């Protein structure tokens, strides 16, 4: 397993002008190892019917795709938590029984996310999963309800485990789920139809199966300004989280005028197999394509724009949202990287959004339509920020193994009765 960290400038800082630096982290040669995935699932009354059925079907397909030695933990939460599977080891002979267990999930009661987080954390003790999926379709209305409070519980019970939040339908708190995912180096996904469930879980499964490092953190001079949307909680530190084989992760910085170009940055990470901690220095590499750097700078700008647009849509500020989207589209079209695949993808999505906003501006959309578009926009911005996720039907940030796992999950899910 090899981790490399390289950087170059698209614009070198001078005595009077700021510079732009792109840093690329890349891992290769994953080693096959057992994985442990945790799921904390809303089973309140609003999940009754097709939603809980879709969750059970997704779990059935997930269990089918796990291999002998993998582990799964499942906790349902409503008024109280219900631990169905605790560090359950998959074998060739117990998959059917495992599926029978998750099919015991039923939907009734309120939405107490606190008990779900405490339920999985206290049941596992020191045996942390590799990742946790947290799914809800409603507003948290019992126990601790704020992002600060629930985030504190996650840090205490799940430590450095990334949490991937899924918001089902238009009635959940998108801001809360986005904040919980961002703080743990997961991502938030808006589930606007049932196929997004196997897509998201399949993408995560493929990532865990090809993960080469955990808890990766970039250490950089405090004079640098990180351009990524995710908040830098400690000066001079940016948390990446997982490193997946054959999937580059970029971090963009603004280097203030007058800064020393040779200032050093490093990466710290935990090896997935040995759990040993490693530190590597960033190597300045002028062979990196400048168009890659400008493309990634546009990604950061697009992520920030989409976050702002999501808030504007919730407020019904359609004209302002349309103007801001057009400004971003002009910026993408004018860039030297306008023909790069990611930029082409972003342009297409923004043009689609402009048309959607125009229709809303000219018509009389109801609150659910407005909320749905705002959530999709927020989720898409979170995906661009975290460089992972499947919102909008694309997998531009997925590795080959993630795309394969995602396709297999959706194919099995789409069968009337998933084969076991």
Short mmCIF file of C-alpha atoms in Angstrom, two decimals:
data_model
loop_
_atom_site.label_atom_id
_atom_site.label_comp_id
_atom_site.label_asym_id
_atom_site.label_seq_id
_atom_site.Cartn_x
_atom_site.Cartn_y
_atom_site.Cartn_z
CA UNK A 1 0.00 0.00 0.00
CA UNK A 2 1.34 3.40 -1.01
CA UNK A 3 0.06 6.87 -0.14
CA UNK A 4 1.39 9.82 -2.11
CA UNK A 5 0.79 13.52 -1.50
CA UNK A 6 1.80 15.99 -4.19
CA UNK A 7 1.10 19.66 -4.81
CA UNK A 8 1.64 22.39 -7.34
CA UNK A 9 0.51 25.94 -8.01
CA UNK A 10 -1.94 27.13 -10.62
CA UNK A 11 -0.86 30.59 -9.53
CA UNK A 12 2.37 31.23 -7.61
CA UNK A 13 2.08 33.83 -4.83
CA UNK A 14 4.03 37.03 -5.35
CA UNK A 15 4.85 39.90 -3.06
CA UNK A 16 1.51 41.53 -3.91
CA UNK A 17 -0.80 38.74 -5.15
CA UNK A 18 -2.15 35.57 -3.52
CA UNK A 19 -1.42 32.18 -5.03
CA UNK A 20 -3.55 29.06 -5.56
CA UNK A 21 -2.18 25.65 -4.64
CA UNK A 22 -3.72 22.25 -5.31
CA UNK A 23 -2.76 19.23 -3.20
CA UNK A 24 -3.53 15.68 -4.37
CA UNK A 25 -3.65 12.64 -2.09
CA UNK A 26 -3.66 9.24 -3.77
CA UNK A 27 -3.61 5.69 -2.46
CA UNK A 28 -3.15 2.42 -4.32
CA UNK A 29 -2.88 -1.34 -3.82
CA UNK A 30 -5.69 -2.06 -1.34
CA UNK A 31 -5.31 -5.20 0.74
CA UNK A 32 -8.41 -7.36 1.07
CA UNK A 33 -9.60 -7.32 4.67
CA UNK A 34 -12.86 -7.86 6.56
CA UNK A 35 -14.97 -4.73 6.92
CA UNK A 36 -17.45 -3.69 9.61
CA UNK A 37 -20.40 -1.51 8.61
CA UNK A 38 -22.87 -0.04 11.09
CA UNK A 39 -26.38 1.17 10.32
CA UNK A 40 -28.50 3.40 12.55
CA UNK A 41 -31.99 3.45 11.07
CA UNK A 42 -35.04 5.57 11.78
CA UNK A 43 -37.98 3.24 12.48
CA UNK A 44 -40.46 5.90 13.60
CA UNK A 45 -44.07 5.83 12.44
CA UNK A 46 -43.38 7.99 9.39
CA UNK A 47 -41.18 5.20 7.97
CA UNK A 48 -44.16 2.83 7.80
CA UNK A 49 -45.05 1.29 4.45
CA UNK A 50 -42.85 1.62 1.37
CA UNK A 51 -39.98 3.36 3.17
CA UNK A 52 -39.31 0.67 5.77
CA UNK A 53 -39.80 -1.92 3.02
CA UNK A 54 -37.10 -0.20 0.93
CA UNK A 55 -34.75 -0.11 3.93
CA UNK A 56 -35.23 -3.85 4.57
CA UNK A 57 -34.68 -4.65 0.89
CA UNK A 58 -31.48 -2.59 0.86
CA UNK A 59 -30.25 -4.42 3.96
CA UNK A 60 -31.05 -7.75 2.29
CA UNK A 61 -28.93 -6.84 -0.74
CA UNK A 62 -26.13 -5.47 1.45
CA UNK A 63 -25.95 -8.68 3.49
CA UNK A 64 -25.83 -10.65 0.25
CA UNK A 65 -22.83 -8.59 -0.93
CA UNK A 66 -20.87 -8.95 2.32
CA UNK A 67 -18.32 -11.76 2.40
CA UNK A 68 -17.36 -14.25 5.09
CA UNK A 69 -15.57 -12.45 7.91
CA UNK A 70 -17.27 -9.09 7.35
CA UNK A 71 -19.29 -7.65 10.23
CA UNK A 72 -22.56 -5.75 10.36
CA UNK A 73 -24.23 -3.88 13.21
CA UNK A 74 -27.83 -2.67 12.93
CA UNK A 75 -29.72 -0.42 15.35
CA UNK A 76 -33.25 0.88 14.83
CA UNK A 77 -34.47 3.96 16.66
CA UNK A 78 -37.89 5.48 17.32
CA UNK A 79 -38.87 6.38 20.89
CA UNK A 80 -36.15 3.96 21.99
CA UNK A 81 -33.26 2.10 20.38
CA UNK A 82 -33.46 -1.51 19.29
CA UNK A 83 -30.17 -3.35 18.69
CA UNK A 84 -30.79 -6.05 16.07
CA UNK A 85 -27.20 -6.96 15.18
CA UNK A 86 -24.10 -6.28 17.25
CA UNK A 87 -20.75 -6.83 15.49
CA UNK A 88 -22.40 -9.76 13.73
CA UNK A 89 -19.88 -11.82 11.75
CA UNK A 90 -21.07 -12.93 8.31
CA UNK A 91 -20.49 -16.55 7.32
CA UNK A 92 -21.51 -18.58 4.29
CA UNK A 93 -24.18 -20.31 6.38
CA UNK A 94 -25.80 -17.47 8.32
CA UNK A 95 -26.85 -14.95 5.66
CA UNK A 96 -30.48 -16.12 5.52
CA UNK A 97 -30.78 -15.95 9.32
CA UNK A 98 -29.16 -12.52 9.30
CA UNK A 99 -31.70 -11.29 6.76
CA UNK A 100 -34.53 -12.72 8.88
CA UNK A 101 -33.20 -10.64 11.78
CA UNK A 102 -33.17 -7.31 9.92
CA UNK A 103 -36.66 -8.04 8.62
CA UNK A 104 -37.84 -7.70 12.22
CA UNK A 105 -37.57 -3.92 11.79
CA UNK A 106 -40.96 -2.25 12.08
CA UNK A 107 -42.05 1.38 12.04
CA UNK A 108 -43.80 3.09 14.94
CA UNK A 109 -43.20 5.87 17.46
CA UNK A 110 -41.30 9.17 17.43
CA UNK A 111 -37.83 10.16 16.20
CA UNK A 112 -35.18 9.99 18.94
CA UNK A 113 -31.85 10.04 17.11
CA UNK A 114 -29.98 10.34 20.40
CA UNK A 115 -31.01 6.85 21.46
CA UNK A 116 -29.92 5.45 18.09
CA UNK A 117 -26.42 6.94 18.41
CA UNK A 118 -26.12 5.86 22.04
CA UNK A 119 -27.52 2.46 21.11
CA UNK A 120 -24.87 1.61 18.54
CA UNK A 121 -22.04 3.23 20.47
CA UNK A 122 -22.74 1.57 23.81
CA UNK A 123 -23.48 -1.83 22.27
CA UNK A 124 -20.17 -1.97 20.39
CA UNK A 125 -17.88 -0.72 23.15
CA UNK A 126 -14.33 -0.41 21.83
CA UNK A 127 -15.04 -2.36 18.63
CA UNK A 128 -15.64 0.51 16.25
CA UNK A 129 -17.13 -0.06 12.77
CA UNK A 130 -15.35 1.26 9.69
CA UNK A 131 -18.31 3.51 8.87
CA UNK A 132 -21.85 4.18 10.04
CA UNK A 133 -24.91 4.89 7.90
CA UNK A 134 -27.45 7.11 9.69
CA UNK A 135 -30.86 7.26 7.99
CA UNK A 136 -33.92 9.30 8.94
CA UNK A 137 -37.01 10.61 7.18
CA UNK A 138 -38.20 13.17 9.71
CA UNK A 139 -37.43 15.90 12.19
CA UNK A 140 -35.68 14.76 15.36
CA UNK A 141 -38.34 15.43 18.01
CA UNK A 142 -37.15 13.61 21.13
CA UNK A 143 -34.01 13.64 23.24
CA UNK A 144 -31.06 15.73 22.08
CA UNK A 145 -32.02 17.39 18.79
CA UNK A 146 -29.27 19.87 17.84
CA UNK A 147 -26.28 19.32 15.54
CA UNK A 148 -23.95 20.38 18.37
CA UNK A 149 -25.46 17.94 20.86
CA UNK A 150 -25.79 14.99 18.50
CA UNK A 151 -22.32 15.69 17.11
CA UNK A 152 -20.93 15.54 20.63
CA UNK A 153 -22.60 12.15 21.16
CA UNK A 154 -21.12 10.85 17.91
CA UNK A 155 -17.61 11.98 18.89
CA UNK A 156 -17.96 10.35 22.31
CA UNK A 157 -19.50 7.05 21.22
CA UNK A 158 -18.12 6.59 17.69
CA UNK A 159 -14.83 8.51 18.02
CA UNK A 160 -13.30 8.96 14.54
CA UNK A 161 -15.80 6.78 12.65
CA UNK A 162 -17.18 8.56 9.54
CA UNK A 163 -20.97 8.90 9.55
CA UNK A 164 -22.82 8.90 6.22
CA UNK A 165 -26.24 10.49 6.63
CA UNK A 166 -29.23 9.71 4.41
CA UNK A 167 -32.28 11.97 4.49
CA UNK A 168 -35.35 10.14 3.15
CA UNK A 169 -38.05 12.35 1.62
CA UNK A 170 -38.75 16.05 2.13
CA UNK A 171 -39.51 16.15 5.86
CA UNK A 172 -36.05 15.63 7.36
CA UNK A 173 -33.66 18.28 8.68
CA UNK A 174 -31.11 18.57 5.86
CA UNK A 175 -28.97 21.09 7.75
CA UNK A 176 -28.66 18.73 10.71
CA UNK A 177 -27.71 15.70 8.61
CA UNK A 178 -25.22 17.70 6.55
CA UNK A 179 -23.55 19.02 9.71
CA UNK A 180 -23.29 15.56 11.32
CA UNK A 181 -21.76 14.07 8.16
CA UNK A 182 -19.36 16.96 7.58
CA UNK A 183 -18.01 16.83 11.13
CA UNK A 184 -17.13 13.15 10.77
CA UNK A 185 -15.77 13.23 7.18
CA UNK A 186 -18.83 11.44 5.88
CA UNK A 187 -21.34 12.93 3.47
CA UNK A 188 -25.03 13.81 3.38
CA UNK A 189 -27.28 12.37 0.68
CA UNK A 190 -30.87 13.34 -0.07
CA UNK A 191 -32.91 10.20 -0.81
CA UNK A 192 -35.58 11.40 -3.22
CA UNK A 193 -36.42 7.91 -4.48
CA UNK A 194 -35.87 4.42 -3.18
CA UNK A 195 -33.07 3.53 -5.63
CA UNK A 196 -30.82 6.10 -3.95
CA UNK A 197 -30.68 3.75 -0.94
CA UNK A 198 -28.88 0.85 -2.70
CA UNK A 199 -26.85 3.36 -4.74
CA UNK A 200 -25.54 5.10 -1.63
CA UNK A 201 -24.94 1.94 0.38
CA UNK A 202 -23.28 0.26 -2.61
CA UNK A 203 -20.97 3.23 -3.13
CA UNK A 204 -20.02 3.14 0.55
CA UNK A 205 -19.50 -0.64 0.49
CA UNK A 206 -17.16 -0.40 -2.51
CA UNK A 207 -15.24 2.36 -0.75
CA UNK A 208 -14.78 0.34 2.43
CA UNK A 209 -13.64 -2.68 0.43
CA UNK A 210 -10.93 -0.60 -1.27
CA UNK A 211 -10.03 1.68 1.66
CA UNK A 212 -6.29 1.95 2.28
CA UNK A 213 -6.10 4.53 5.09
CA UNK A 214 -8.29 6.05 7.79
CA UNK A 215 -8.45 9.30 9.74
CA UNK A 216 -6.17 11.10 7.27
CA UNK A 217 -5.34 14.69 8.23
CA UNK A 218 -3.44 17.35 6.30
CA UNK A 219 -1.17 19.57 8.41
CA UNK A 220 -0.33 22.87 6.70
CA UNK A 221 1.11 26.30 7.58
CA UNK A 222 -1.46 28.38 9.43
CA UNK A 223 -0.94 31.26 7.02
CA UNK A 224 -2.50 29.16 4.24
CA UNK A 225 -6.27 29.47 3.67
CA UNK A 226 -8.10 26.20 2.96
CA UNK A 227 -10.67 26.71 0.19
CA UNK A 228 -12.64 23.55 0.94
CA UNK A 229 -16.20 24.04 2.15
CA UNK A 230 -15.77 21.74 5.15
CA UNK A 231 -14.89 23.77 8.24
CA UNK A 232 -11.27 23.71 9.40
CA UNK A 233 -11.86 23.17 13.13
CA UNK A 234 -8.19 23.49 14.13
CA UNK A 235 -5.89 26.07 12.51
CA UNK A 236 -3.45 24.34 10.19
CA UNK A 237 -5.37 21.03 10.07
CA UNK A 238 -7.76 19.68 7.44
CA UNK A 239 -9.36 16.28 8.02
CA UNK A 240 -9.79 14.13 4.92
CA UNK A 241 -10.99 10.94 6.59
CA UNK A 242 -10.79 7.79 4.48
CA UNK A 243 -8.42 7.32 1.55
CA UNK A 244 -9.74 4.96 -1.11
CA UNK A 245 -7.52 3.21 -3.64
CA UNK A 246 -7.42 4.66 -7.16
CA UNK A 247 -9.46 7.70 -6.13
CA UNK A 248 -7.59 11.02 -5.84
CA UNK A 249 -8.63 13.43 -3.12
CA UNK A 250 -7.84 17.10 -3.69
CA UNK A 251 -7.42 19.89 -1.14
CA UNK A 252 -7.26 23.45 -2.40
CA UNK A 253 -5.48 26.35 -0.69
CA UNK A 254 -5.07 30.08 -1.16
CA UNK A 255 -1.49 31.06 -0.35
CA UNK A 256 -1.30 34.68 0.86
CA UNK A 257 0.92 37.16 -0.95
CA UNK A 258 4.48 37.15 0.32
CA UNK A 259 4.33 33.57 1.67
CA UNK A 260 7.29 31.23 1.32
CA UNK A 261 6.61 28.83 -1.53
CA UNK A 262 8.68 26.09 0.07
CA UNK A 263 6.54 25.94 3.24
CA UNK A 264 5.98 22.31 4.19
CA UNK A 265 2.73 20.38 4.48
CA UNK A 266 2.33 16.80 5.69
CA UNK A 267 -0.30 14.08 5.89
CA UNK A 268 -0.96 11.86 8.89
CA UNK A 269 -3.03 8.69 8.48
CA UNK A 270 -3.77 5.30 10.00
CA UNK A 271 -3.04 2.18 7.95
CA UNK A 272 -6.24 0.14 7.50
CA UNK A 273 -4.55 -3.21 8.04
CA UNK A 274 -1.91 -2.57 10.71
CA UNK A 275 -3.65 0.43 12.37
CA UNK A 276 -0.20 2.03 12.60
CA UNK A 277 0.09 5.81 12.26
CA UNK A 278 2.20 7.25 9.45
CA UNK A 279 3.34 10.74 8.46
CA UNK A 280 4.45 11.77 4.98
CA UNK A 281 5.62 15.09 3.63
CA UNK A 282 3.99 16.75 0.66
CA UNK A 283 6.17 16.75 -2.44
CA UNK A 284 5.92 19.71 -4.81
CA UNK A 285 5.46 18.24 -8.27
CA UNK A 286 5.45 20.54 -11.29
CA UNK A 287 4.32 17.65 -13.51
CA UNK A 288 0.81 17.85 -12.06
CA UNK A 289 -1.61 19.20 -14.67
CA UNK A 290 -2.49 22.86 -14.03
CA UNK A 291 -5.92 22.16 -15.53
CA UNK A 292 -6.52 19.70 -12.68
CA UNK A 293 -5.82 22.49 -10.20
CA UNK A 294 -8.17 24.98 -11.85
CA UNK A 295 -10.83 22.26 -12.15
CA UNK A 296 -10.61 21.60 -8.41
CA UNK A 297 -10.74 25.31 -7.60
CA UNK A 298 -14.01 25.43 -9.56
CA UNK A 299 -15.27 22.42 -7.59
CA UNK A 300 -14.76 24.37 -4.35
CA UNK A 301 -16.53 27.42 -5.77
CA UNK A 302 -19.42 25.29 -7.02
CA UNK A 303 -19.80 23.56 -3.64
CA UNK A 304 -20.00 26.91 -1.88
CA UNK A 305 -22.46 28.29 -4.45
CA UNK A 306 -24.76 25.27 -4.11
CA UNK A 307 -24.78 25.59 -0.33
CA UNK A 308 -25.88 29.23 -0.69
CA UNK A 309 -28.47 28.32 -3.34
CA UNK A 310 -29.99 25.66 -1.08
CA UNK A 311 -30.60 28.27 1.62
CA UNK A 312 -31.99 30.78 -0.92
CA UNK A 313 -34.46 28.23 -2.29
CA UNK A 314 -35.76 27.44 1.18
CA UNK A 315 -36.45 31.16 1.58
CA UNK A 316 -38.18 31.35 -1.80
CA UNK A 317 -35.56 33.72 -3.24
CA UNK A 318 -35.84 32.31 -6.75
CA UNK A 319 -34.63 35.35 -8.69
CA UNK A 320 -31.51 35.68 -6.56
CA UNK A 321 -30.84 31.94 -6.82
CA UNK A 322 -31.14 32.07 -10.60
CA UNK A 323 -28.75 35.02 -10.82
CA UNK A 324 -26.16 33.29 -8.62
CA UNK A 325 -26.42 30.08 -10.64
CA UNK A 326 -25.90 32.02 -13.88
CA UNK A 327 -22.81 33.72 -12.43
CA UNK A 328 -21.37 30.31 -11.53
CA UNK A 329 -22.22 28.93 -14.96
CA UNK A 330 -20.44 31.85 -16.65
CA UNK A 331 -17.39 31.19 -14.48
CA UNK A 332 -17.35 27.51 -15.47
CA UNK A 333 -17.76 28.31 -19.16
CA UNK A 334 -14.97 30.92 -19.09
CA UNK A 335 -12.45 28.66 -17.34
CA UNK A 336 -9.46 27.13 -19.10
CA UNK A 337 -10.75 23.85 -17.59
CA UNK A 338 -14.20 24.17 -19.16
CA UNK A 339 -13.72 20.96 -21.17
CA UNK A 340 -12.62 18.85 -18.20
CA UNK A 341 -15.05 16.02 -17.28
CA UNK A 342 -15.88 17.31 -13.79
CA UNK A 343 -16.47 20.86 -15.05
CA UNK A 344 -18.69 19.57 -17.86
CA UNK A 345 -20.68 17.61 -15.25
CA UNK A 346 -21.03 20.66 -13.00
CA UNK A 347 -22.15 22.83 -15.92
CA UNK A 348 -24.85 20.33 -16.89
CA UNK A 349 -26.18 20.14 -13.34
CA UNK A 350 -26.21 23.92 -12.92
CA UNK A 351 -27.97 24.44 -16.26
CA UNK A 352 -30.59 21.92 -15.14
CA UNK A 353 -31.01 23.80 -11.86
CA UNK A 354 -31.43 27.11 -13.69
CA UNK A 355 -34.32 25.64 -15.69
CA UNK A 356 -35.90 24.21 -12.52
CA UNK A 357 -35.64 27.58 -10.74
CA UNK A 358 -37.14 29.34 -13.78
CA UNK A 359 -40.16 27.03 -13.64
CA UNK A 360 -40.57 27.71 -9.93
CA UNK A 361 -40.24 31.46 -10.48
CA UNK A 362 -42.92 31.43 -13.18
CA UNK A 363 -45.30 29.02 -11.46
CA UNK A 364 -46.73 28.45 -8.01
CA UNK A 365 -44.65 25.62 -6.52
CA UNK A 366 -45.83 24.13 -3.26
CA UNK A 367 -43.62 23.95 -0.19
CA UNK A 368 -42.71 20.28 -0.77
CA UNK A 369 -41.42 21.00 -4.29
CA UNK A 370 -39.32 23.88 -3.00
CA UNK A 371 -37.99 21.83 -0.10
CA UNK A 372 -37.15 18.89 -2.37
CA UNK A 373 -35.06 21.06 -4.70
CA UNK A 374 -33.36 22.82 -1.79
CA UNK A 375 -32.43 19.46 -0.24
CA UNK A 376 -31.12 18.09 -3.52
CA UNK A 377 -29.04 21.24 -4.01
CA UNK A 378 -27.65 21.06 -0.46
CA UNK A 379 -26.84 17.37 -0.88
CA UNK A 380 -25.13 17.99 -4.21
CA UNK A 381 -23.02 20.76 -2.70
CA UNK A 382 -22.04 18.42 0.14
CA UNK A 383 -20.97 15.79 -2.39
CA UNK A 384 -18.76 18.29 -4.24
CA UNK A 385 -17.26 19.41 -0.95
CA UNK A 386 -16.54 15.91 0.40
CA UNK A 387 -15.65 14.51 -3.06
CA UNK A 388 -17.90 11.52 -2.46
CA UNK A 389 -21.56 10.64 -2.78
CA UNK A 390 -24.08 9.86 -5.49
CA UNK A 391 -26.56 12.78 -5.47
CA UNK A 392 -27.87 13.74 -8.89
CA UNK A 393 -27.45 10.33 -10.49
CA UNK A 394 -23.71 10.69 -10.98
CA UNK A 395 -20.72 8.99 -9.44
CA UNK A 396 -18.01 11.43 -10.51
CA UNK A 397 -16.16 10.97 -7.22
CA UNK A 398 -16.41 7.16 -7.07
CA UNK A 399 -13.53 4.75 -7.63
CA UNK A 400 -13.90 1.87 -10.13
CA UNK A 401 -14.62 -0.55 -7.27
CA UNK A 402 -17.26 1.80 -5.85
CA UNK A 403 -18.99 2.07 -9.22
CA UNK A 404 -18.97 -1.71 -9.59
CA UNK A 405 -20.38 -2.28 -6.09
CA UNK A 406 -23.02 0.38 -6.66
CA UNK A 407 -24.14 -1.21 -9.94
CA UNK A 408 -24.34 -4.66 -8.36
CA UNK A 409 -26.38 -3.37 -5.41
CA UNK A 410 -28.88 -1.56 -7.65
CA UNK A 411 -29.18 -4.57 -9.98
CA UNK A 412 -29.95 -6.93 -7.09
CA UNK A 413 -32.30 -4.43 -5.49
CA UNK A 414 -34.25 -4.04 -8.73
CA UNK A 415 -35.02 -7.75 -8.84
CA UNK A 416 -38.43 -8.69 -7.46
CA UNK A 417 -36.85 -11.01 -4.90
CA UNK A 418 -33.08 -10.40 -4.50
CA UNK A 419 -31.24 -13.70 -4.93
CA UNK A 420 -29.39 -14.93 -1.86
#
